[in-house]
Every structure is written in structure tokens, then in C-alpha cells.
Amino acid sequence: MVHSDDLLQQSTHFAFGKNWASYAELVTPAKIAEAVAGLKRLVGDEVAGQRWLDVGCGSGLHSLAALQLGATEVVATDLDPDSVATTRALLTKLAPSAIWRAHECSVFDLAQAGFGQFGLVYSWGVLHHTGDLSGALRAAAAAVAPGGLLVVALYRKTPLCWLWKLEKRFYAHAAPRTQRLLRASYIALYKLASRVIGRNFQQHVAEYQSNRGMDFAHDVHDWMGGWPYESITPAQTAQAMSALGFTPVRSFLDTRGRLGLLGSGCDEYVYRKA
Ligand SMILES: C[S@@+](CC[C@H](N)C(=O)[O-])C[C@H]1O[C@@H](n2cnc3c(N)ncnc32)[C@H](O)[C@@H]1O
């Protein structure tokens, strides 16, 4: 079935929150430590003492990491009620005495939500799933206080993005059995590609948590179903951020120039508001 409804509405989206709820059961101290390390690598020492807004908080793991790195207050938001409930449960359990709140709120409604502005706005792997990437970038940027940081990860545009767009639109609303079949095909392709480049697939999966505390199986489901889907080049990102009055601080770009056969990686950017 083709869903061509309003892509800004959660009802048209992939069930991200259900995947995060299932993933959250796997969160261990080791995964939390990886998430903290990943955040430090990206943001450096600038988390401590800041109000932190997590736009599209998913499991809540990175909001937890921000609290562990000394954020004074965390506001975790997501469009999907299951993501918000999972974040609330995770933070209640693991950061009971810290100052945080979790709200169901679209990035497009932040201005009306009355949260104020933040020294750090973090939105990893989210804005390209909102149905309006450039509008979402503008809305997230507006929540940054003057001199504050915007930290985003955005899918890199690849030659095969059009194909993945079709696949995701189909997968997001397919029956669980069909989704399982598609995931099995993707993993078979992944294994084949691993063999071609001489990577040990089993070891790669076992060590996958080193990637921000994530989990291979849940990331495959998220990648296959992540609808709505857009992607952007680093040059387009630079242009958009400059127009919004931000200057680049650092970035981690996927410079391998991939075709995008197994998907498009996320480019990570840190920008400062003038
Ligand atoms: C791929 S997940 C990323 C989760 C988390 N940031 C992380 O790095 O693990 C994308 C998240 O964005 C959320 N999302 C999608 N559209 C949104 C919107 N308009 N406003 C806020 N969150 C949104 C989804 O519900 C989902 O939880």
C-alpha cells in the first residue's frame, strides 16, 4: 500500500518508537558508556553546564549520556509516543534524581511548546525522517540560544537514495512477515559485501555497540523502515546552516563516496549559532 498522506504526521511514519522500546531492553552499562564516549567525541567538553534539548530522542540513551556528561537540564522530545514513553522509563530508572522531562512534541512545534532556548540542541538521525528536512533544520536551529551549539546527524545523499526511498515507503507499512523477509535479504547482502571487503561479519555485529551504543538488529530494522526519508550533501548542509546564521565547529563526514548499496551513512555536524 502506498501512503502518500501528510508526511509531517506521525501516523504516516515508520513505527520508530516500537523499535526503540524493544532496543531499550538491551541497554547495558557498556552501551551507556559507548553512548557517552560517542557524545564526547562529537560535542567535546561543552555538554557540562548546558540546558540540553534532544529532538527526536528515540530510546533516550543519548539524553541519559548528556546528563552523565553534566547537562544541567535535559528536555527530551519526540513525535512518537512510544519513543517518549521509552525515554521516560529509561531516565526514570537510570537518572532518577537528575533534572529532565520527556515530551511528545514535533520539531515543528518546538517554538509553541515554550521550552525556551538551549545551549545545546541535539538531533541525531532525526531531521531527515520528519517529512521536511529543511523546515526541521530551521525549527531545530531556532531552539538554539545565541552562542549555543546545534548537533545534527543527517543521511548523506548517495546515488541510490531514490531506491531506498521506495523501499522504506513500502517497508514502513508492510506486514511483519514481509518486513522479516526484507531484513533477511538485506542481511544476506550485507554479509556478501562484508566478504568482498574482507570484513568479519560476525565480529562486526558483535562489536556493533561501539557505534554510539546501538545494536545491529534494531539498526537494520530502523534503516529498512525509516520513513519518511530524505538525504543531503555536506555542501547543501553548509549552505543551509550558513543561511541560518551558524558557523561550523566540527564534522565527521563519510568521505568514502559510497554508492549507497547498503544504505547511506549519517554525516555528523556541530554548528555554533552566531
Ligand atoms: C532514527 S530515530 C533517532 C533516535 C535518536 N536520536 C538516536 O540517535 O538514537 C528518529 C527519531 O525521530 C523521531 N521523529 C520523527 N519525526 C519527528 C518530528 N517531526 N519531531 C520530533 N521527532 C521526530 C522518530 O519518532 C524517532 O524516534
PDB file of C-alpha atoms and ligand atoms in Angstrom:
ATOM      1  CA  MET A   1       0.000   0.000   0.000  1.00  0.00           C
ATOM      2  CA  VAL A   2       1.346   3.451  -0.839  1.00  0.00           C
ATOM      3  CA  HIS A   3       0.973   6.034   1.914  1.00  0.00           C
ATOM      4  CA  SER A   4       1.029   9.472   0.383  1.00  0.00           C
ATOM      5  CA  ASP A   5      -0.622  11.229   3.336  1.00  0.00           C
ATOM      6  CA  ASP A   6       0.791  14.212   5.176  1.00  0.00           C
ATOM      7  CA  LEU A   7       4.358  13.169   5.976  1.00  0.00           C
ATOM      8  CA  LEU A   8       4.545  15.573   8.903  1.00  0.00           C
ATOM      9  CA  GLN A   9       2.017  13.395  10.768  1.00  0.00           C
ATOM     10  CA  GLN A  10       3.258  10.527  12.888  1.00  0.00           C
ATOM     11  CA  SER A  11       0.524   8.240  11.512  1.00  0.00           C
ATOM     12  CA  THR A  12       2.345   8.176   8.152  1.00  0.00           C
ATOM     13  CA  HIS A  13       5.734   7.384   9.754  1.00  0.00           C
ATOM     14  CA  PHE A  14       7.588   4.150  10.395  1.00  0.00           C
ATOM     15  CA  ALA A  15       6.963   2.874  13.946  1.00  0.00           C
ATOM     16  CA  PHE A  16      10.303   4.177  15.217  1.00  0.00           C
ATOM     17  CA  GLY A  17       9.134   4.195  18.830  1.00  0.00           C
ATOM     18  CA  LYS A  18       8.251   0.486  18.905  1.00  0.00           C
ATOM     19  CA  ASN A  19      11.766  -0.326  17.700  1.00  0.00           C
ATOM     20  CA  TRP A  20      13.271   1.918  20.396  1.00  0.00           C
ATOM     21  CA  ALA A  21      11.089   0.312  23.075  1.00  0.00           C
ATOM     22  CA  SER A  22      12.438  -3.087  22.071  1.00  0.00           C
ATOM     23  CA  TYR A  23      16.021  -1.802  21.843  1.00  0.00           C
ATOM     24  CA  ALA A  24      15.825  -0.194  25.315  1.00  0.00           C
ATOM     25  CA  GLU A  25      15.536  -3.668  26.858  1.00  0.00           C
ATOM     26  CA  LEU A  26      19.112  -4.275  25.676  1.00  0.00           C
ATOM     27  CA  VAL A  27      20.674  -1.175  27.207  1.00  0.00           C
ATOM     28  CA  THR A  28      23.603  -2.214  29.395  1.00  0.00           C
ATOM     29  CA  PRO A  29      26.255  -0.211  31.259  1.00  0.00           C
ATOM     30  CA  ALA A  30      28.605  -0.964  28.322  1.00  0.00           C
ATOM     31  CA  LYS A  31      26.144   0.551  25.819  1.00  0.00           C
ATOM     32  CA  ILE A  32      25.694   3.601  28.040  1.00  0.00           C
ATOM     33  CA  ALA A  33      29.474   4.019  28.212  1.00  0.00           C
ATOM     34  CA  GLU A  34      29.654   3.835  24.394  1.00  0.00           C
ATOM     35  CA  ALA A  35      26.921   6.450  24.082  1.00  0.00           C
ATOM     36  CA  VAL A  36      28.778   8.753  26.494  1.00  0.00           C
ATOM     37  CA  ALA A  37      32.033   8.245  24.568  1.00  0.00           C
ATOM     38  CA  GLY A  38      30.249   8.901  21.259  1.00  0.00           C
ATOM     39  CA  LEU A  39      28.777  12.121  22.589  1.00  0.00           C
ATOM     40  CA  LYS A  40      32.131  13.294  23.946  1.00  0.00           C
ATOM     41  CA  ARG A  41      33.757  12.640  20.599  1.00  0.00           C
ATOM     42  CA  LEU A  42      31.088  14.748  18.895  1.00  0.00           C
ATOM     43  CA  VAL A  43      30.496  17.572  21.365  1.00  0.00           C
ATOM     44  CA  GLY A  44      33.759  17.615  23.322  1.00  0.00           C
ATOM     45  CA  ASP A  45      33.569  19.138  26.795  1.00  0.00           C
ATOM     46  CA  GLU A  46      30.714  21.507  26.004  1.00  0.00           C
ATOM     47  CA  VAL A  47      27.842  19.476  27.464  1.00  0.00           C
ATOM     48  CA  ALA A  48      28.558  20.293  31.111  1.00  0.00           C
ATOM     49  CA  GLY A  49      26.573  23.220  32.453  1.00  0.00           C
ATOM     50  CA  GLN A  50      24.216  23.418  29.464  1.00  0.00           C
ATOM     51  CA  ARG A  51      20.472  23.025  29.035  1.00  0.00           C
ATOM     52  CA  TRP A  52      20.144  20.222  26.519  1.00  0.00           C
ATOM     53  CA  LEU A  53      17.302  19.676  24.057  1.00  0.00           C
ATOM     54  CA  ASP A  54      17.097  16.238  22.466  1.00  0.00           C
ATOM     55  CA  VAL A  55      14.968  16.492  19.316  1.00  0.00           C
ATOM     56  CA  GLY A  56      13.782  13.000  18.364  1.00  0.00           C
ATOM     57  CA  CYS A  57      15.081  11.294  21.495  1.00  0.00           C
ATOM     58  CA  GLY A  58      14.264   7.712  20.386  1.00  0.00           C
ATOM     59  CA  SER A  59      15.320   5.420  23.246  1.00  0.00           C
ATOM     60  CA  GLY A  60      16.512   8.277  25.465  1.00  0.00           C
ATOM     61  CA  LEU A  61      20.015   6.799  25.635  1.00  0.00           C
ATOM     62  CA  HIS A  62      21.699   9.995  24.441  1.00  0.00           C
ATOM     63  CA  SER A  63      19.690  12.165  26.809  1.00  0.00           C
ATOM     64  CA  LEU A  64      20.990   9.915  29.569  1.00  0.00           C
ATOM     65  CA  ALA A  65      24.525  10.328  28.202  1.00  0.00           C
ATOM     66  CA  ALA A  66      24.087  14.126  28.231  1.00  0.00           C
ATOM     67  CA  LEU A  67      23.045  14.024  31.895  1.00  0.00           C
ATOM     68  CA  GLN A  68      26.081  11.882  32.681  1.00  0.00           C
ATOM     69  CA  LEU A  69      28.267  14.471  30.934  1.00  0.00           C
ATOM     70  CA  GLY A  70      26.899  17.216  33.180  1.00  0.00           C
ATOM     71  CA  ALA A  71      23.965  18.789  31.310  1.00  0.00           C
ATOM     72  CA  THR A  72      22.084  20.843  33.891  1.00  0.00           C
ATOM     73  CA  GLU A  73      18.676  20.038  32.433  1.00  0.00           C
ATOM     74  CA  VAL A  74      17.505  17.734  29.659  1.00  0.00           C
ATOM     75  CA  VAL A  75      14.329  18.227  27.669  1.00  0.00           C
ATOM     76  CA  ALA A  76      13.764  15.108  25.561  1.00  0.00           C
ATOM     77  CA  THR A  77      11.197  15.377  22.770  1.00  0.00           C
ATOM     78  CA  ASP A  78       9.894  13.053  20.103  1.00  0.00           C
ATOM     79  CA  LEU A  79       6.906  12.884  17.796  1.00  0.00           C
ATOM     80  CA  ASP A  80       6.326   9.212  18.553  1.00  0.00           C
ATOM     81  CA  PRO A  81       4.591   8.498  21.884  1.00  0.00           C
ATOM     82  CA  ASP A  82       6.385   5.137  22.161  1.00  0.00           C
ATOM     83  CA  SER A  83       9.776   6.904  21.965  1.00  0.00           C
ATOM     84  CA  VAL A  84       8.691   9.349  24.659  1.00  0.00           C
ATOM     85  CA  ALA A  85       7.429   6.553  26.933  1.00  0.00           C
ATOM     86  CA  THR A  86      10.666   4.603  26.437  1.00  0.00           C
ATOM     87  CA  THR A  87      12.795   7.666  27.180  1.00  0.00           C
ATOM     88  CA  ARG A  88      10.735   8.411  30.283  1.00  0.00           C
ATOM     89  CA  ALA A  89      11.139   4.835  31.539  1.00  0.00           C
ATOM     90  CA  LEU A  90      14.885   4.802  30.830  1.00  0.00           C
ATOM     91  CA  LEU A  91      15.553   8.133  32.551  1.00  0.00           C
ATOM     92  CA  THR A  92      13.278   7.293  35.486  1.00  0.00           C
ATOM     93  CA  LYS A  93      15.308   4.137  36.024  1.00  0.00           C
ATOM     94  CA  LEU A  94      18.806   5.418  35.310  1.00  0.00           C
ATOM     95  CA  ALA A  95      18.720   9.137  36.146  1.00  0.00           C
ATOM     96  CA  PRO A  96      16.046   9.378  38.862  1.00  0.00           C
ATOM     97  CA  SER A  97      17.493  12.423  40.601  1.00  0.00           C
ATOM     98  CA  ALA A  98      18.584  14.411  37.537  1.00  0.00           C
ATOM     99  CA  ILE A  99      16.588  17.319  36.088  1.00  0.00           C
ATOM    100  CA  TRP A 100      14.867  16.118  32.932  1.00  0.00           C
ATOM    101  CA  ARG A 101      11.489  15.893  31.245  1.00  0.00           C
ATOM    102  CA  ALA A 102      10.244  13.972  28.238  1.00  0.00           C
ATOM    103  CA  HIS A 103       7.520  15.340  25.961  1.00  0.00           C
ATOM    104  CA  GLU A 104       5.638  14.264  22.883  1.00  0.00           C
ATOM    105  CA  CYS A 105       6.409  17.199  20.597  1.00  0.00           C
ATOM    106  CA  SER A 106       7.238  17.551  16.922  1.00  0.00           C
ATOM    107  CA  VAL A 107      10.297  19.552  15.963  1.00  0.00           C
ATOM    108  CA  PHE A 108       7.858  21.786  14.071  1.00  0.00           C
ATOM    109  CA  ASP A 109       6.012  22.615  17.313  1.00  0.00           C
ATOM    110  CA  LEU A 110       9.042  23.481  19.448  1.00  0.00           C
ATOM    111  CA  ALA A 111       8.545  27.228  19.147  1.00  0.00           C
ATOM    112  CA  GLN A 112       4.996  26.956  20.533  1.00  0.00           C
ATOM    113  CA  ALA A 113       5.919  24.462  23.247  1.00  0.00           C
ATOM    114  CA  GLY A 114       7.524  27.104  25.460  1.00  0.00           C
ATOM    115  CA  PHE A 115      10.699  25.178  26.319  1.00  0.00           C
ATOM    116  CA  GLY A 116      12.815  28.287  25.672  1.00  0.00           C
ATOM    117  CA  GLN A 117      16.240  28.177  24.058  1.00  0.00           C
ATOM    118  CA  PHE A 118      19.084  25.782  24.788  1.00  0.00           C
ATOM    119  CA  GLY A 119      22.870  25.895  24.914  1.00  0.00           C
ATOM    120  CA  LEU A 120      22.843  22.563  23.136  1.00  0.00           C
ATOM    121  CA  VAL A 121      20.297  21.201  20.702  1.00  0.00           C
ATOM    122  CA  TYR A 122      20.982  17.610  19.693  1.00  0.00           C
ATOM    123  CA  SER A 123      19.150  15.827  16.917  1.00  0.00           C
ATOM    124  CA  TRP A 124      20.896  12.686  15.769  1.00  0.00           C
ATOM    125  CA  GLY A 125      19.387  10.884  12.803  1.00  0.00           C
ATOM    126  CA  VAL A 126      16.027  12.646  13.096  1.00  0.00           C
ATOM    127  CA  LEU A 127      15.510  15.671  10.846  1.00  0.00           C
ATOM    128  CA  HIS A 128      15.677  13.596   7.639  1.00  0.00           C
ATOM    129  CA  HIS A 129      12.765  11.498   8.982  1.00  0.00           C
ATOM    130  CA  THR A 130      10.362  14.377   9.590  1.00  0.00           C
ATOM    131  CA  GLY A 131       8.927  14.825   6.096  1.00  0.00           C
ATOM    132  CA  ASP A 132      10.502  18.295   5.719  1.00  0.00           C
ATOM    133  CA  LEU A 133      14.253  18.256   6.296  1.00  0.00           C
ATOM    134  CA  SER A 134      14.917  21.934   5.607  1.00  0.00           C
ATOM    135  CA  GLY A 135      11.951  23.093   7.719  1.00  0.00           C
ATOM    136  CA  ALA A 136      13.078  20.783  10.529  1.00  0.00           C
ATOM    137  CA  LEU A 137      16.620  22.168  10.364  1.00  0.00           C
ATOM    138  CA  ARG A 138      15.191  25.687  10.667  1.00  0.00           C
ATOM    139  CA  ALA A 139      12.965  24.714  13.606  1.00  0.00           C
ATOM    140  CA  ALA A 140      15.787  22.951  15.494  1.00  0.00           C
ATOM    141  CA  ALA A 141      18.138  25.884  14.816  1.00  0.00           C
ATOM    142  CA  ALA A 142      15.597  28.317  16.263  1.00  0.00           C
ATOM    143  CA  ALA A 143      15.746  26.461  19.592  1.00  0.00           C
ATOM    144  CA  VAL A 144      19.496  27.153  19.971  1.00  0.00           C
ATOM    145  CA  ALA A 145      20.424  30.062  22.251  1.00  0.00           C
ATOM    146  CA  PRO A 146      22.862  32.658  20.852  1.00  0.00           C
ATOM    147  CA  GLY A 147      26.377  31.201  21.054  1.00  0.00           C
ATOM    148  CA  GLY A 148      24.933  27.700  21.582  1.00  0.00           C
ATOM    149  CA  LEU A 149      25.534  24.532  19.597  1.00  0.00           C
ATOM    150  CA  LEU A 150      23.389  22.585  17.166  1.00  0.00           C
ATOM    151  CA  VAL A 151      24.461  18.960  16.826  1.00  0.00           C
ATOM    152  CA  VAL A 152      22.864  17.017  13.992  1.00  0.00           C
ATOM    153  CA  ALA A 153      23.424  13.808  12.071  1.00  0.00           C
ATOM    154  CA  LEU A 154      21.920  13.693   8.593  1.00  0.00           C
ATOM    155  CA  TYR A 155      21.795  10.987   5.961  1.00  0.00           C
ATOM    156  CA  ARG A 156      24.393  11.562   3.269  1.00  0.00           C
ATOM    157  CA  LYS A 157      22.939  11.778  -0.243  1.00  0.00           C
ATOM    158  CA  THR A 158      24.033   8.803  -2.355  1.00  0.00           C
ATOM    159  CA  PRO A 159      23.229   7.713  -5.928  1.00  0.00           C
ATOM    160  CA  LEU A 160      20.871   5.010  -4.634  1.00  0.00           C
ATOM    161  CA  CYS A 161      18.813   7.176  -2.269  1.00  0.00           C
ATOM    162  CA  TRP A 162      15.845   7.022  -4.672  1.00  0.00           C
ATOM    163  CA  LEU A 163      15.781   3.234  -4.376  1.00  0.00           C
ATOM    164  CA  TRP A 164      15.924   3.276  -0.580  1.00  0.00           C
ATOM    165  CA  LYS A 165      13.138   5.833  -0.538  1.00  0.00           C
ATOM    166  CA  LEU A 166      10.879   3.394  -2.386  1.00  0.00           C
ATOM    167  CA  GLU A 167      11.975   0.511  -0.193  1.00  0.00           C
ATOM    168  CA  LYS A 168      11.327   2.433   3.051  1.00  0.00           C
ATOM    169  CA  ARG A 169       7.943   3.675   1.981  1.00  0.00           C
ATOM    170  CA  PHE A 170       6.933   0.079   1.298  1.00  0.00           C
ATOM    171  CA  TYR A 171       8.626  -1.498   4.352  1.00  0.00           C
ATOM    172  CA  ALA A 172       7.311   1.037   6.883  1.00  0.00           C
ATOM    173  CA  HIS A 173       3.727  -0.143   6.371  1.00  0.00           C
ATOM    174  CA  ALA A 174       4.347  -3.768   5.353  1.00  0.00           C
ATOM    175  CA  ALA A 175       3.237  -6.788   7.386  1.00  0.00           C
ATOM    176  CA  PRO A 176       5.760  -8.052   9.980  1.00  0.00           C
ATOM    177  CA  ARG A 177       6.368 -11.212   7.909  1.00  0.00           C
ATOM    178  CA  THR A 178       7.237  -9.167   4.828  1.00  0.00           C
ATOM    179  CA  GLN A 179       9.496  -6.948   6.932  1.00  0.00           C
ATOM    180  CA  ARG A 180      11.296 -10.045   8.265  1.00  0.00           C
ATOM    181  CA  LEU A 181      11.869 -11.308   4.712  1.00  0.00           C
ATOM    182  CA  LEU A 182      13.235  -7.948   3.596  1.00  0.00           C
ATOM    183  CA  ARG A 183      15.540  -7.763   6.597  1.00  0.00           C
ATOM    184  CA  ALA A 184      16.838 -11.266   5.899  1.00  0.00           C
ATOM    185  CA  SER A 185      17.595 -10.261   2.276  1.00  0.00           C
ATOM    186  CA  TYR A 186      19.361  -7.109   3.425  1.00  0.00           C
ATOM    187  CA  ILE A 187      21.475  -9.014   5.953  1.00  0.00           C
ATOM    188  CA  ALA A 188      22.406 -11.567   3.266  1.00  0.00           C
ATOM    189  CA  LEU A 189      23.569  -8.698   1.050  1.00  0.00           C
ATOM    190  CA  TYR A 190      25.432  -7.172   3.991  1.00  0.00           C
ATOM    191  CA  LYS A 191      27.221 -10.489   4.620  1.00  0.00           C
ATOM    192  CA  LEU A 192      28.176 -10.763   0.976  1.00  0.00           C
ATOM    193  CA  ALA A 193      29.534  -7.218   0.936  1.00  0.00           C
ATOM    194  CA  SER A 194      31.456  -7.937   4.153  1.00  0.00           C
ATOM    195  CA  ARG A 195      33.074 -10.948   2.482  1.00  0.00           C
ATOM    196  CA  VAL A 196      34.010  -8.873  -0.575  1.00  0.00           C
ATOM    197  CA  ILE A 197      35.756  -6.237   1.528  1.00  0.00           C
ATOM    198  CA  GLY A 198      37.323  -8.832   3.852  1.00  0.00           C
ATOM    199  CA  ARG A 199      35.373  -7.867   6.962  1.00  0.00           C
ATOM    200  CA  ASN A 200      34.377 -10.496   9.500  1.00  0.00           C
ATOM    201  CA  PHE A 201      30.583 -10.150   9.637  1.00  0.00           C
ATOM    202  CA  GLN A 202      30.100 -11.953  12.988  1.00  0.00           C
ATOM    203  CA  GLN A 203      32.741  -9.824  14.633  1.00  0.00           C
ATOM    204  CA  HIS A 204      31.280  -6.667  13.102  1.00  0.00           C
ATOM    205  CA  VAL A 205      27.854  -7.467  14.563  1.00  0.00           C
ATOM    206  CA  ALA A 206      29.316  -8.453  17.947  1.00  0.00           C
ATOM    207  CA  GLU A 207      31.266  -5.180  18.161  1.00  0.00           C
ATOM    208  CA  TYR A 208      28.495  -3.058  16.674  1.00  0.00           C
ATOM    209  CA  GLN A 209      27.696  -1.430  20.011  1.00  0.00           C
ATOM    210  CA  SER A 210      30.856   0.628  19.591  1.00  0.00           C
ATOM    211  CA  ASN A 211      28.728   2.721  17.252  1.00  0.00           C
ATOM    212  CA  ARG A 212      27.027   5.035  19.839  1.00  0.00           C
ATOM    213  CA  GLY A 213      25.772   2.159  21.961  1.00  0.00           C
ATOM    214  CA  MET A 214      23.457   0.928  19.202  1.00  0.00           C
ATOM    215  CA  ASP A 215      22.500  -2.622  18.256  1.00  0.00           C
ATOM    216  CA  PHE A 216      22.836  -4.178  14.791  1.00  0.00           C
ATOM    217  CA  ALA A 217      19.421  -5.873  14.528  1.00  0.00           C
ATOM    218  CA  HIS A 218      17.497  -2.793  15.705  1.00  0.00           C
ATOM    219  CA  ASP A 219      19.526  -0.529  13.438  1.00  0.00           C
ATOM    220  CA  VAL A 220      18.743  -2.758  10.435  1.00  0.00           C
ATOM    221  CA  HIS A 221      15.007  -2.504  11.190  1.00  0.00           C
ATOM    222  CA  ASP A 222      15.345   1.277  11.653  1.00  0.00           C
ATOM    223  CA  TRP A 223      17.288   1.636   8.406  1.00  0.00           C
ATOM    224  CA  MET A 224      14.931  -0.543   6.365  1.00  0.00           C
ATOM    225  CA  GLY A 225      11.821   1.199   7.716  1.00  0.00           C
ATOM    226  CA  GLY A 226      12.989   4.751   8.341  1.00  0.00           C
ATOM    227  CA  TRP A 227      10.213   6.567   6.540  1.00  0.00           C
ATOM    228  CA  PRO A 228       9.866   9.485   5.750  1.00  0.00           C
ATOM    229  CA  TYR A 229      13.355   9.653   4.258  1.00  0.00           C
ATOM    230  CA  GLU A 230      15.458  12.479   2.852  1.00  0.00           C
ATOM    231  CA  SER A 231      19.188  12.922   2.435  1.00  0.00           C
ATOM    232  CA  ILE A 232      21.553  15.849   1.995  1.00  0.00           C
ATOM    233  CA  THR A 233      25.114  16.536   0.846  1.00  0.00           C
ATOM    234  CA  PRO A 234      27.657  18.273   3.098  1.00  0.00           C
ATOM    235  CA  ALA A 235      27.661  21.246   0.688  1.00  0.00           C
ATOM    236  CA  GLN A 236      23.874  21.614   0.957  1.00  0.00           C
ATOM    237  CA  THR A 237      24.105  21.365   4.750  1.00  0.00           C
ATOM    238  CA  ALA A 238      26.824  24.022   4.871  1.00  0.00           C
ATOM    239  CA  GLN A 239      24.726  26.348   2.732  1.00  0.00           C
ATOM    240  CA  ALA A 240      21.577  25.826   4.831  1.00  0.00           C
ATOM    241  CA  MET A 241      23.411  26.356   8.129  1.00  0.00           C
ATOM    242  CA  SER A 242      25.205  29.462   6.900  1.00  0.00           C
ATOM    243  CA  ALA A 243      21.864  30.935   5.818  1.00  0.00           C
ATOM    244  CA  LEU A 244      20.572  30.277   9.351  1.00  0.00           C
ATOM    245  CA  GLY A 245      23.497  32.210  10.852  1.00  0.00           C
ATOM    246  CA  PHE A 246      25.560  29.249  12.104  1.00  0.00           C
ATOM    247  CA  THR A 247      29.295  28.620  11.766  1.00  0.00           C
ATOM    248  CA  PRO A 248      30.842  25.146  11.585  1.00  0.00           C
ATOM    249  CA  VAL A 249      32.623  23.796  14.675  1.00  0.00           C
ATOM    250  CA  ARG A 250      33.405  20.239  13.596  1.00  0.00           C
ATOM    251  CA  SER A 251      32.034  17.447  11.469  1.00  0.00           C
ATOM    252  CA  PHE A 252      32.543  13.744  10.927  1.00  0.00           C
ATOM    253  CA  LEU A 253      31.834  13.050   7.286  1.00  0.00           C
ATOM    254  CA  ASP A 254      31.518   9.781   5.478  1.00  0.00           C
ATOM    255  CA  THR A 255      34.108  10.503   2.791  1.00  0.00           C
ATOM    256  CA  ARG A 256      34.086   7.066   1.178  1.00  0.00           C
ATOM    257  CA  GLY A 257      31.928   8.296  -1.685  1.00  0.00           C
ATOM    258  CA  ARG A 258      29.688   5.279  -1.482  1.00  0.00           C
ATOM    259  CA  LEU A 259      27.096   4.236  -3.984  1.00  0.00           C
ATOM    260  CA  GLY A 260      24.654   3.671  -1.118  1.00  0.00           C
ATOM    261  CA  LEU A 261      24.035  -0.009  -1.899  1.00  0.00           C
ATOM    262  CA  LEU A 262      23.802  -0.920   1.784  1.00  0.00           C
ATOM    263  CA  GLY A 263      22.382   2.433   2.765  1.00  0.00           C
ATOM    264  CA  SER A 264      23.583   5.954   3.304  1.00  0.00           C
ATOM    265  CA  GLY A 265      25.649   6.705   6.379  1.00  0.00           C
ATOM    266  CA  CYS A 266      24.995   9.691   8.596  1.00  0.00           C
ATOM    267  CA  ASP A 267      27.244  12.740   8.394  1.00  0.00           C
ATOM    268  CA  GLU A 268      27.584  14.360  11.825  1.00  0.00           C
ATOM    269  CA  TYR A 269      27.817  18.134  12.212  1.00  0.00           C
ATOM    270  CA  VAL A 270      28.349  20.540  15.081  1.00  0.00           C
ATOM    271  CA  TYR A 271      27.444  24.185  14.369  1.00  0.00           C
ATOM    272  CA  ARG A 272      27.537  27.270  16.562  1.00  0.00           C
ATOM    273  CA  LYS A 273      24.883  29.985  16.469  1.00  0.00           C
ATOM    274  CA  ALA A 274      26.363  33.406  15.971  1.00  0.00           C
TER     275      ALA A 274
HETATM  276  C1  LIG B   1      16.280   7.137  13.795  1.00  0.00           C
HETATM  277  S1  LIG B   1      15.476   7.698  15.240  1.00  0.00           S
HETATM  278  C2  LIG B   1      16.819   8.512  16.100  1.00  0.00           C
HETATM  279  C3  LIG B   1      16.651   8.467  17.607  1.00  0.00           C
HETATM  280  C4  LIG B   1      17.781   9.076  18.438  1.00  0.00           C
HETATM  281  N1  LIG B   1      18.006  10.470  18.131  1.00  0.00           N
HETATM  282  C5  LIG B   1      19.064   8.305  18.297  1.00  0.00           C
HETATM  283  O1  LIG B   1      20.067   8.844  17.847  1.00  0.00           O
HETATM  284  O2  LIG B   1      19.071   7.138  18.669  1.00  0.00           O
HETATM  285  C6  LIG B   1      14.471   9.033  14.667  1.00  0.00           C
HETATM  286  C7  LIG B   1      13.513   9.573  15.716  1.00  0.00           C
HETATM  287  O3  LIG B   1      12.963  10.797  15.218  1.00  0.00           O
HETATM  288  C8  LIG B   1      11.614  10.879  15.628  1.00  0.00           C
HETATM  289  N2  LIG B   1      10.905  11.860  14.802  1.00  0.00           N
HETATM  290  C9  LIG B   1      10.411  11.732  13.539  1.00  0.00           C
HETATM  291  N3  LIG B   1       9.789  12.853  13.161  1.00  0.00           N
HETATM  292  C10 LIG B   1       9.895  13.725  14.184  1.00  0.00           C
HETATM  293  C11 LIG B   1       9.436  15.071  14.394  1.00  0.00           C
HETATM  294  N4  LIG B   1       8.764  15.720  13.473  1.00  0.00           N
HETATM  295  N5  LIG B   1       9.729  15.661  15.568  1.00  0.00           N
HETATM  296  C12 LIG B   1      10.421  15.006  16.549  1.00  0.00           C
HETATM  297  N6  LIG B   1      10.860  13.728  16.401  1.00  0.00           N
HETATM  298  C13 LIG B   1      10.601  13.098  15.245  1.00  0.00           C
HETATM  299  C14 LIG B   1      11.142   9.450  15.475  1.00  0.00           C
HETATM  300  O4  LIG B   1       9.937   9.210  16.161  1.00  0.00           O
HETATM  301  C15 LIG B   1      12.338   8.670  16.019  1.00  0.00           C
HETATM  302  O5  LIG B   1      12.222   8.412  17.392  1.00  0.00           O
END
